[in-house]
Coordinates of N, CA and C in Angstrom, one line a residue:
X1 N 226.3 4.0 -91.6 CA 225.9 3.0 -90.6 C 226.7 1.7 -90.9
X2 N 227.3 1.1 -90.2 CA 228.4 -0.1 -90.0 C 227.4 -0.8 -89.7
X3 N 227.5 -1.9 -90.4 CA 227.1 -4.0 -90.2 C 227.6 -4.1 -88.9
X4 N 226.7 -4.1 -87.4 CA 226.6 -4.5 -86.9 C 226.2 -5.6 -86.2
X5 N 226.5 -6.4 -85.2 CA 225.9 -8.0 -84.5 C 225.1 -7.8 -83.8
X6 N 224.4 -8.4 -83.1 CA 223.7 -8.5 -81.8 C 223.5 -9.8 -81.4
X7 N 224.7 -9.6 -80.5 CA 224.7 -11.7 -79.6 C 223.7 -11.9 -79.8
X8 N 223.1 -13.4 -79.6 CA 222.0 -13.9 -79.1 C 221.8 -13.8 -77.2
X9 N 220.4 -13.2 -76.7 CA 220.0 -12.9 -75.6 C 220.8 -11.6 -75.4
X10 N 221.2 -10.6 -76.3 CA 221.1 -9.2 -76.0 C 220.7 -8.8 -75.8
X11 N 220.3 -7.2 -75.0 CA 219.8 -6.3 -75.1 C 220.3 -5.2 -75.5
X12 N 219.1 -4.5 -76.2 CA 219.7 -3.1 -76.5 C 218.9 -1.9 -75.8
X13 N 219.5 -1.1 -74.7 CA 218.3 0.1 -74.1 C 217.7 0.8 -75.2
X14 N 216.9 1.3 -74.0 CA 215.9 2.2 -76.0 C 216.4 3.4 -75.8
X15 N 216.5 4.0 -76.8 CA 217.2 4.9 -77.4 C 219.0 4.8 -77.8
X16 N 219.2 3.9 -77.8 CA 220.5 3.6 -77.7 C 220.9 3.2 -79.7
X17 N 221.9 3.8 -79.8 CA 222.5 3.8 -81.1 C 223.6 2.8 -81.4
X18 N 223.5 2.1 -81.6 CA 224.5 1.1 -81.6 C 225.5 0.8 -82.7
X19 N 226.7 1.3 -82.3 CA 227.7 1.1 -83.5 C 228.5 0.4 -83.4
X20 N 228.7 -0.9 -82.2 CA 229.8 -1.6 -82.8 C 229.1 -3.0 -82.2
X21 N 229.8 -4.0 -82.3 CA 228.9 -5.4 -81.8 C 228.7 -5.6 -80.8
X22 N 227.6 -6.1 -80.2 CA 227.1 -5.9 -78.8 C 227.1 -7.9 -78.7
X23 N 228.2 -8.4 -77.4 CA 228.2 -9.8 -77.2 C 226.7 -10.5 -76.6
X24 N 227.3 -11.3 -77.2 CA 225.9 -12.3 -76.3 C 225.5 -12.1 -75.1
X25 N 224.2 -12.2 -74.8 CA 223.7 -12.0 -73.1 C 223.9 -10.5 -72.5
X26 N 224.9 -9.5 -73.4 CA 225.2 -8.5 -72.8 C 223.9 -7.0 -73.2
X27 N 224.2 -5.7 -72.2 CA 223.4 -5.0 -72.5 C 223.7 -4.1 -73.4
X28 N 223.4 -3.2 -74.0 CA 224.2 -2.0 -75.0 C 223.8 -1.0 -74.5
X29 N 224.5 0.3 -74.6 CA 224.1 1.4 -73.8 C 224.4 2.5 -74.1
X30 N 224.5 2.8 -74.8 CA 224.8 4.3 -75.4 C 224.3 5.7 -75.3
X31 N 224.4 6.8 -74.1 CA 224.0 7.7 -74.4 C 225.2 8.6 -74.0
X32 N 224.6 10.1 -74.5 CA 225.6 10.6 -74.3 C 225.1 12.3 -73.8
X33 N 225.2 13.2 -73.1 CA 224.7 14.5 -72.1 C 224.0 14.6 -72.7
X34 N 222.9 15.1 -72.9 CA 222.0 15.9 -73.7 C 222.6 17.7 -73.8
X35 N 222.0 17.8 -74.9 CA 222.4 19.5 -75.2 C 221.0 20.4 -75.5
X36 N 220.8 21.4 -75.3 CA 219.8 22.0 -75.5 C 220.2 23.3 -76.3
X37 N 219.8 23.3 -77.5 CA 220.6 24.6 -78.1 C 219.5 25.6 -78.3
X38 N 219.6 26.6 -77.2 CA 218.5 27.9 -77.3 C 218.1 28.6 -78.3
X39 N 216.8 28.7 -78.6 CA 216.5 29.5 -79.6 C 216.5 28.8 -81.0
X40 N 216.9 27.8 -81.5 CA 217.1 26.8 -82.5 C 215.6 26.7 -82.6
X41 N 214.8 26.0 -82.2 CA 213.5 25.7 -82.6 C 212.7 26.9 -83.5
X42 N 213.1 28.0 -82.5 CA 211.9 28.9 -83.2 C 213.1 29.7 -84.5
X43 N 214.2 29.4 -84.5 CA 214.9 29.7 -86.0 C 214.5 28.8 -86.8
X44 N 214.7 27.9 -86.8 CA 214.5 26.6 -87.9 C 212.6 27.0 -87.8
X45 N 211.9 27.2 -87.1 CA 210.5 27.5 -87.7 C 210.3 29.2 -88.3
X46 N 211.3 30.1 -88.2 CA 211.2 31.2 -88.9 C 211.3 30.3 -90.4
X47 N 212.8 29.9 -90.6 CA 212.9 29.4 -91.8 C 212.2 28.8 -92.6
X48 N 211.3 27.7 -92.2 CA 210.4 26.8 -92.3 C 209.2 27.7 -93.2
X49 N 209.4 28.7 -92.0 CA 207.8 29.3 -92.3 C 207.9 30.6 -93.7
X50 N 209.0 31.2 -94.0 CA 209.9 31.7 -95.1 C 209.6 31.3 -96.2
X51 N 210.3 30.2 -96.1 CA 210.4 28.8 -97.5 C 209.3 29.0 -98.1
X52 N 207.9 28.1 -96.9 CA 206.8 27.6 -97.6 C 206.4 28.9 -97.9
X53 N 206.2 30.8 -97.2 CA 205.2 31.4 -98.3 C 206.4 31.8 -99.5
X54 N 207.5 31.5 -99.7 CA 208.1 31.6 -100.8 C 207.8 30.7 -102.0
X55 N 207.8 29.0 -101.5 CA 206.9 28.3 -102.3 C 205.8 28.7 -102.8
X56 N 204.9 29.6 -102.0 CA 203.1 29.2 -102.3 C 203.6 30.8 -103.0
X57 N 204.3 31.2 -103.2 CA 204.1 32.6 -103.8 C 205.0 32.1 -105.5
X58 N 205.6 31.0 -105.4 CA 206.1 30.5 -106.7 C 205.1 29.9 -107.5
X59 N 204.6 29.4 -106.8 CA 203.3 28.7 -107.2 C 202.6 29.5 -107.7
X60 N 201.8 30.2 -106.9 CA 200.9 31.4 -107.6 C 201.5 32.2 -109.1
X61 N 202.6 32.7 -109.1 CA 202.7 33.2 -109.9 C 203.6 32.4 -111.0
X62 N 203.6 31.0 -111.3 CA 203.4 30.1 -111.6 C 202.2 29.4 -112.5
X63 N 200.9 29.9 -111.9 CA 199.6 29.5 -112.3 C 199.5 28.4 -112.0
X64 N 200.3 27.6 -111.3 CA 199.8 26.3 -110.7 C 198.9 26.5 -109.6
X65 N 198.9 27.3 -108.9 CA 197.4 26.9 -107.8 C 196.6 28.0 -108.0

């Protein structure tokens, strides 16, 4: 993340990421298409869900829980 300004009487829209100085009085605006990458959620929650009974089965035979 770059040391950024923000004039006095700026705005910045919401959601907007702001990477370079934004002048006084002016608005900032940054967005950019949105992307939807299919099927991603329920990968990343296969994996998620993997992990933790890999965890809870280190654990057990561990004798910690």
């Amino acid at each position: 993340v770059a040391p950024v300004t923000i004039g006095a009487g700026a705005y910045v829209a919401t959601g907007t990421t702001v990477t370079q100085d934004v002048p006084d009085d002016a608005l900032a605006i940054a967005r950019v298409k949105q992307q939807n990458k299919l099927g991603y959620a329920g990968r990343l929650k296969s994996r998620l869900q993997a992990a933790a009974r890999r965890d809870s089965e280190k654990l057990r035979v561990e004798g910690k829980k």
